[in-house]
CSV table of C-alpha atoms in Angstrom, one decimal:
chain,number,residue,atom,x,y,z
A,1,ILE,CA,273.3,-1.9,166.6
A,2,VAL,CA,273.1,1.5,168.2
A,3,LYS,CA,274.8,1.8,171.5
A,4,GLY,CA,273.6,4.6,173.8
A,5,ARG,CA,275.7,7.1,175.7
A,6,ARG,CA,276.2,6.6,179.4
A,7,ASP,CA,273.9,9.4,180.2
A,8,GLY,CA,271.0,7.3,178.9
A,9,SER,CA,269.9,9.7,176.2
A,10,MET,CA,270.0,6.9,173.7
A,11,ARG,CA,267.8,4.6,175.8
A,12,ALA,CA,264.8,6.6,174.7
A,13,LEU,CA,265.5,5.9,171.0
A,14,PRO,CA,263.4,2.6,170.8
A,15,ALA,CA,260.4,4.3,172.4
A,16,ALA,CA,260.9,7.4,170.2
A,17,ALA,CA,261.3,5.3,167.1
A,18,ALA,CA,258.1,3.4,168.0
A,19,ALA,CA,256.3,6.7,168.6
A,20,GLY,CA,257.6,8.1,165.3
A,21,CYS,CA,256.5,5.0,163.4
A,22,ALA,CA,253.1,5.2,165.0
A,23,ALA,CA,252.8,8.8,164.1
A,24,LEU,CA,253.8,8.2,160.5
A,25,LEU,CA,251.3,5.3,160.3
A,26,ALA,CA,248.6,7.5,161.7
A,27,LEU,CA,249.4,10.2,159.1
A,28,SER,CA,249.7,7.8,156.2
A,29,CYS,CA,246.9,5.4,157.0
A,30,SER,CA,244.3,7.1,154.8
A,31,ALA,CA,241.7,4.8,153.2
A,32,GLN,CA,243.6,5.0,149.9
A,33,ARG,CA,247.0,4.1,151.5
A,34,ARG,CA,245.4,1.2,153.3
A,35,LEU,CA,244.1,-0.1,150.0
A,36,VAL,CA,247.5,0.1,148.5
A,37,TRP,CA,249.0,-1.9,151.4
A,38,ILE,CA,246.2,-4.4,151.2
A,39,GLY,CA,246.8,-4.8,147.5
A,40,TRP,CA,250.5,-5.4,148.0
A,41,ALA,CA,249.8,-7.9,150.7
A,42,ARG,CA,247.4,-9.8,148.4
A,43,ARG,CA,250.1,-9.9,145.7
A,44,MET,CA,252.6,-11.3,148.1
A,45,LEU,CA,250.2,-13.9,149.5
A,46,GLY,CA,249.2,-14.8,146.0
A,47,ALA,CA,252.8,-15.4,145.0
A,48,ALA,CA,253.4,-17.4,148.1
A,49,GLU,CA,250.3,-19.5,147.4
A,50,LYS,CA,251.4,-20.2,143.8
A,51,SER,CA,254.9,-21.3,145.0
A,52,ALA,CA,253.4,-23.6,147.7
A,53,LEU,CA,251.0,-25.2,145.1
A,54,ARG,CA,253.9,-25.7,142.7
A,55,GLN,CA,255.9,-27.4,145.4
A,56,LEU,CA,252.9,-29.5,146.4
A,57,ALA,CA,252.3,-30.5,142.8
A,58,ALA,CA,255.9,-31.5,142.3
A,59,ARG,CA,255.7,-33.8,145.3
A,60,GLN,CA,252.2,-35.2,144.3
A,61,ARG,CA,252.6,-36.7,140.9
A,62,PRO,CA,250.5,-39.9,141.3
A,63,ALA,CA,251.1,-42.8,139.0
A,64,ARG,CA,247.4,-42.7,138.3
A,65,TRP,CA,245.1,-39.7,138.8
A,66,PHE,CA,242.2,-40.0,141.3
A,67,ILE,CA,243.6,-43.3,142.7
A,68,GLY,CA,242.2,-44.0,146.2
A,69,LEU,CA,240.0,-40.9,146.0
A,70,HIS,CA,237.2,-40.8,148.5
A,71,GLN,CA,235.2,-37.6,148.8
A,72,ARG,CA,231.7,-36.4,149.5
A,73,LEU,CA,230.2,-34.3,146.8
A,74,THR,CA,227.9,-31.6,148.1
A,75,SER,CA,226.0,-31.5,144.8
A,76,GLU,CA,225.3,-34.5,142.6
A,77,ALA,CA,224.2,-32.2,139.8
A,78,THR,CA,227.7,-30.8,139.2
A,79,ASN,CA,228.5,-30.5,135.5
A,80,THR,CA,225.4,-32.4,134.4
A,81,VAL,CA,224.3,-29.7,132.0
A,82,ASP,CA,224.9,-30.5,128.3
A,83,SER,CA,224.7,-28.0,125.5
A,84,ASP,CA,224.5,-28.3,121.7
A,85,PRO,CA,227.5,-26.3,120.4
A,86,ASN,CA,225.6,-25.5,117.2
A,87,ALA,CA,222.6,-24.1,119.2
A,88,PHE,CA,224.5,-22.1,121.8
A,89,THR,CA,223.8,-18.4,121.7
A,90,GLY,CA,225.2,-17.2,125.0
A,91,ALA,CA,225.2,-17.6,128.8
A,92,THR,CA,221.9,-17.8,130.6
A,93,VAL,CA,221.1,-14.3,132.0
A,94,TYR,CA,219.3,-13.9,135.3
A,95,GLN,CA,217.7,-10.8,136.7
A,96,ALA,CA,217.7,-9.0,133.3
A,97,GLN,CA,214.7,-7.0,134.5
A,98,HIS,CA,213.7,-6.4,138.1
A,99,GLU,CA,211.9,-3.9,140.3
A,100,LEU,CA,214.5,-3.7,143.0
A,101,ALA,CA,215.5,-0.3,144.4
A,102,LEU,CA,219.1,-0.5,143.4
A,103,PRO,CA,220.3,-0.8,139.8
A,104,TYR,CA,221.7,-4.4,140.0
A,105,PRO,CA,223.1,-5.5,136.6
A,106,PRO,CA,222.0,-8.6,134.9
A,107,ILE,CA,223.8,-11.8,136.0
A,108,HIS,CA,225.4,-13.9,133.3
A,109,ASP,CA,225.8,-17.5,134.5
A,110,ASP,CA,229.3,-18.7,133.5
A,111,THR,CA,229.4,-21.7,135.7
A,112,GLU,CA,228.0,-24.5,133.5
A,113,ALA,CA,228.7,-26.2,130.2
A,114,ILE,CA,229.7,-23.9,127.3
A,115,ALA,CA,229.0,-20.7,129.3
A,116,GLY,CA,231.9,-21.7,131.6
A,117,LEU,CA,234.3,-21.5,128.7
A,118,LEU,CA,233.4,-18.1,127.3
A,119,ASP,CA,236.2,-16.3,129.3
A,120,LEU,CA,238.8,-18.6,127.9
A,121,VAL,CA,237.9,-17.4,124.4
A,122,ASP,CA,237.2,-13.8,125.1
A,123,HIS,CA,240.5,-13.3,127.0
A,124,ARG,CA,242.4,-15.5,124.4
A,125,MET,CA,243.7,-17.8,127.1
A,126,VAL,CA,243.5,-20.7,124.6
A,127,LYS,CA,245.5,-20.7,121.4
A,128,ALA,CA,245.3,-22.7,118.3
A,129,GLY,CA,247.0,-26.1,118.8
A,130,ASP,CA,246.7,-26.0,122.6
A,131,LEU,CA,246.0,-29.2,124.6
A,132,VAL,CA,243.4,-28.4,127.2
A,133,LEU,CA,242.6,-30.6,130.1
A,134,ASN,CA,239.1,-30.2,131.5
A,135,LEU,CA,239.6,-31.5,135.0
A,136,GLY,CA,236.4,-32.6,136.7
A,137,GLY,CA,234.5,-31.7,133.6
A,138,GLY,CA,231.5,-34.0,134.0
A,139,ALA,CA,229.9,-36.5,131.7
A,140,PHE,CA,229.2,-34.4,128.6
A,141,ASP,CA,231.3,-33.1,125.7
A,142,GLY,CA,229.2,-30.2,124.4
A,143,GLY,CA,231.5,-27.6,126.0
A,144,PRO,CA,234.7,-29.2,124.8
A,145,ARG,CA,233.4,-29.5,121.3
A,146,TRP,CA,232.3,-25.9,121.3
A,147,LEU,CA,235.8,-24.8,122.4
A,148,GLU,CA,237.5,-26.9,119.8
A,149,ALA,CA,235.3,-25.3,117.1
A,150,ARG,CA,235.9,-21.8,118.4
A,151,VAL,CA,239.7,-22.2,118.6
A,152,PRO,CA,240.8,-24.4,115.6
A,153,GLY,CA,243.4,-26.9,116.3
A,154,THR,CA,242.6,-27.1,120.0
A,155,LYS,CA,242.1,-30.5,121.6
A,156,VAL,CA,240.1,-30.7,124.8
A,157,LEU,CA,240.4,-33.8,127.0
A,158,THR,CA,238.0,-34.3,130.0
A,159,ALA,CA,238.8,-36.3,133.1
A,160,ASP,CA,236.4,-36.8,135.9
A,161,PRO,CA,236.6,-39.3,138.8
A,162,PHE,CA,232.9,-39.6,139.1
A,163,ARG,CA,231.4,-38.9,135.7
A,164,ARG,CA,234.0,-40.8,133.5
A,165,THR,CA,235.1,-44.4,133.6
A,166,GLU,CA,238.5,-45.4,135.1
A,167,ALA,CA,239.6,-46.5,131.6
A,168,HIS,CA,238.7,-43.1,130.1
A,169,ASN,CA,240.5,-41.2,132.8
A,170,LEU,CA,243.6,-43.3,132.4
A,171,ALA,CA,243.6,-42.8,128.6
A,172,VAL,CA,243.4,-39.0,129.2
A,173,GLN,CA,246.2,-39.1,131.7
A,174,GLU,CA,248.4,-41.0,129.2
A,175,GLN,CA,247.7,-38.5,126.4
A,176,VAL,CA,248.5,-35.6,128.7
A,177,ALA,CA,251.7,-37.3,129.8
A,178,SER,CA,252.8,-38.1,126.3
A,179,ALA,CA,252.3,-34.5,125.3
A,180,GLY,CA,254.6,-33.3,128.1
A,181,GLY,CA,251.6,-31.8,130.0
A,182,ALA,CA,248.6,-29.8,129.1
A,183,ASP,CA,249.0,-26.2,127.8
A,184,VAL,CA,245.8,-25.2,129.7
A,185,VAL,CA,244.0,-26.8,132.6
A,186,ILE,CA,240.5,-25.8,133.4
A,187,SER,CA,238.3,-26.8,136.3
A,188,ILE,CA,234.8,-25.2,136.4
A,189,SER,CA,232.3,-25.6,139.2
A,190,VAL,CA,234.4,-28.3,140.9
A,191,LEU,CA,235.9,-27.0,144.1
A,192,ASN,CA,232.7,-25.5,145.3
A,193,VAL,CA,231.1,-29.0,145.6
A,194,ILE,CA,234.0,-30.8,147.2
A,195,ALA,CA,233.3,-30.9,151.0
A,196,GLU,CA,236.8,-31.9,152.2
A,197,VAL,CA,239.5,-29.2,152.3
A,198,ALA,CA,242.3,-31.7,151.8
A,199,ASN,CA,240.6,-33.0,148.6
A,200,ARG,CA,240.2,-29.5,147.3
A,201,VAL,CA,243.9,-28.9,147.8
A,202,ASP,CA,244.7,-32.2,146.1
A,203,HIS,CA,242.5,-31.3,143.1
A,204,ILE,CA,244.4,-28.0,142.7
A,205,ALA,CA,247.7,-29.7,143.1
A,206,LEU,CA,246.7,-32.2,140.4
A,207,ALA,CA,245.8,-29.4,138.0
A,208,HIS,CA,249.3,-27.8,138.6
A,209,ALA,CA,251.0,-31.2,138.1
A,210,ALA,CA,249.2,-31.8,134.8
A,211,LEU,CA,250.3,-28.4,133.4
A,212,ARG,CA,253.1,-28.2,130.9
A,213,PRO,CA,255.8,-25.9,132.5
A,214,GLY,CA,254.8,-22.3,131.8
A,215,GLY,CA,251.1,-23.1,131.2
A,216,PRO,CA,248.4,-20.8,132.6
């Protein structure tokens, strides 16, 4: 606490300090500096988000996954694409050639089936021997079988409240629990088709809760 002299000369300090800060900000707020501050804020918010999700996941460890789940899917075609692991040659490429004025690059669809798992392999996010939980992974196993073949020793379990039976999901939950959690949890093209915000948060919390401590 700074106490001013009786002549009042210190009373102007708050205003002077505010003016000085404003001047410094005006001098330092170049586009580059603003991007630096935005990046810092994003990192802080990201860390806060992860912490909140971990706390939510710790509180929400249901005896049975998906129990009492009622939600409206915005797309009934979610995760309905199956692929033969032996015939897969790469993601579907859109706009490989076009006559647009700007040089837009080709678009590689990494949102369905095997194509949705490419980044896991390319970035080595799955290691040999890992247990992978494919949460909301649909009705087919082409993608999981491809991942298991590409990363030997990996086991992929799929749980889906709408595309798998209750008995199947319960068996998957028991396997994950007996292993002490999944090493990796993936959820591809799921959140974008869940209409209710609360259910999206619950889905993310379940993914965190199913992870082995330290899993990605």
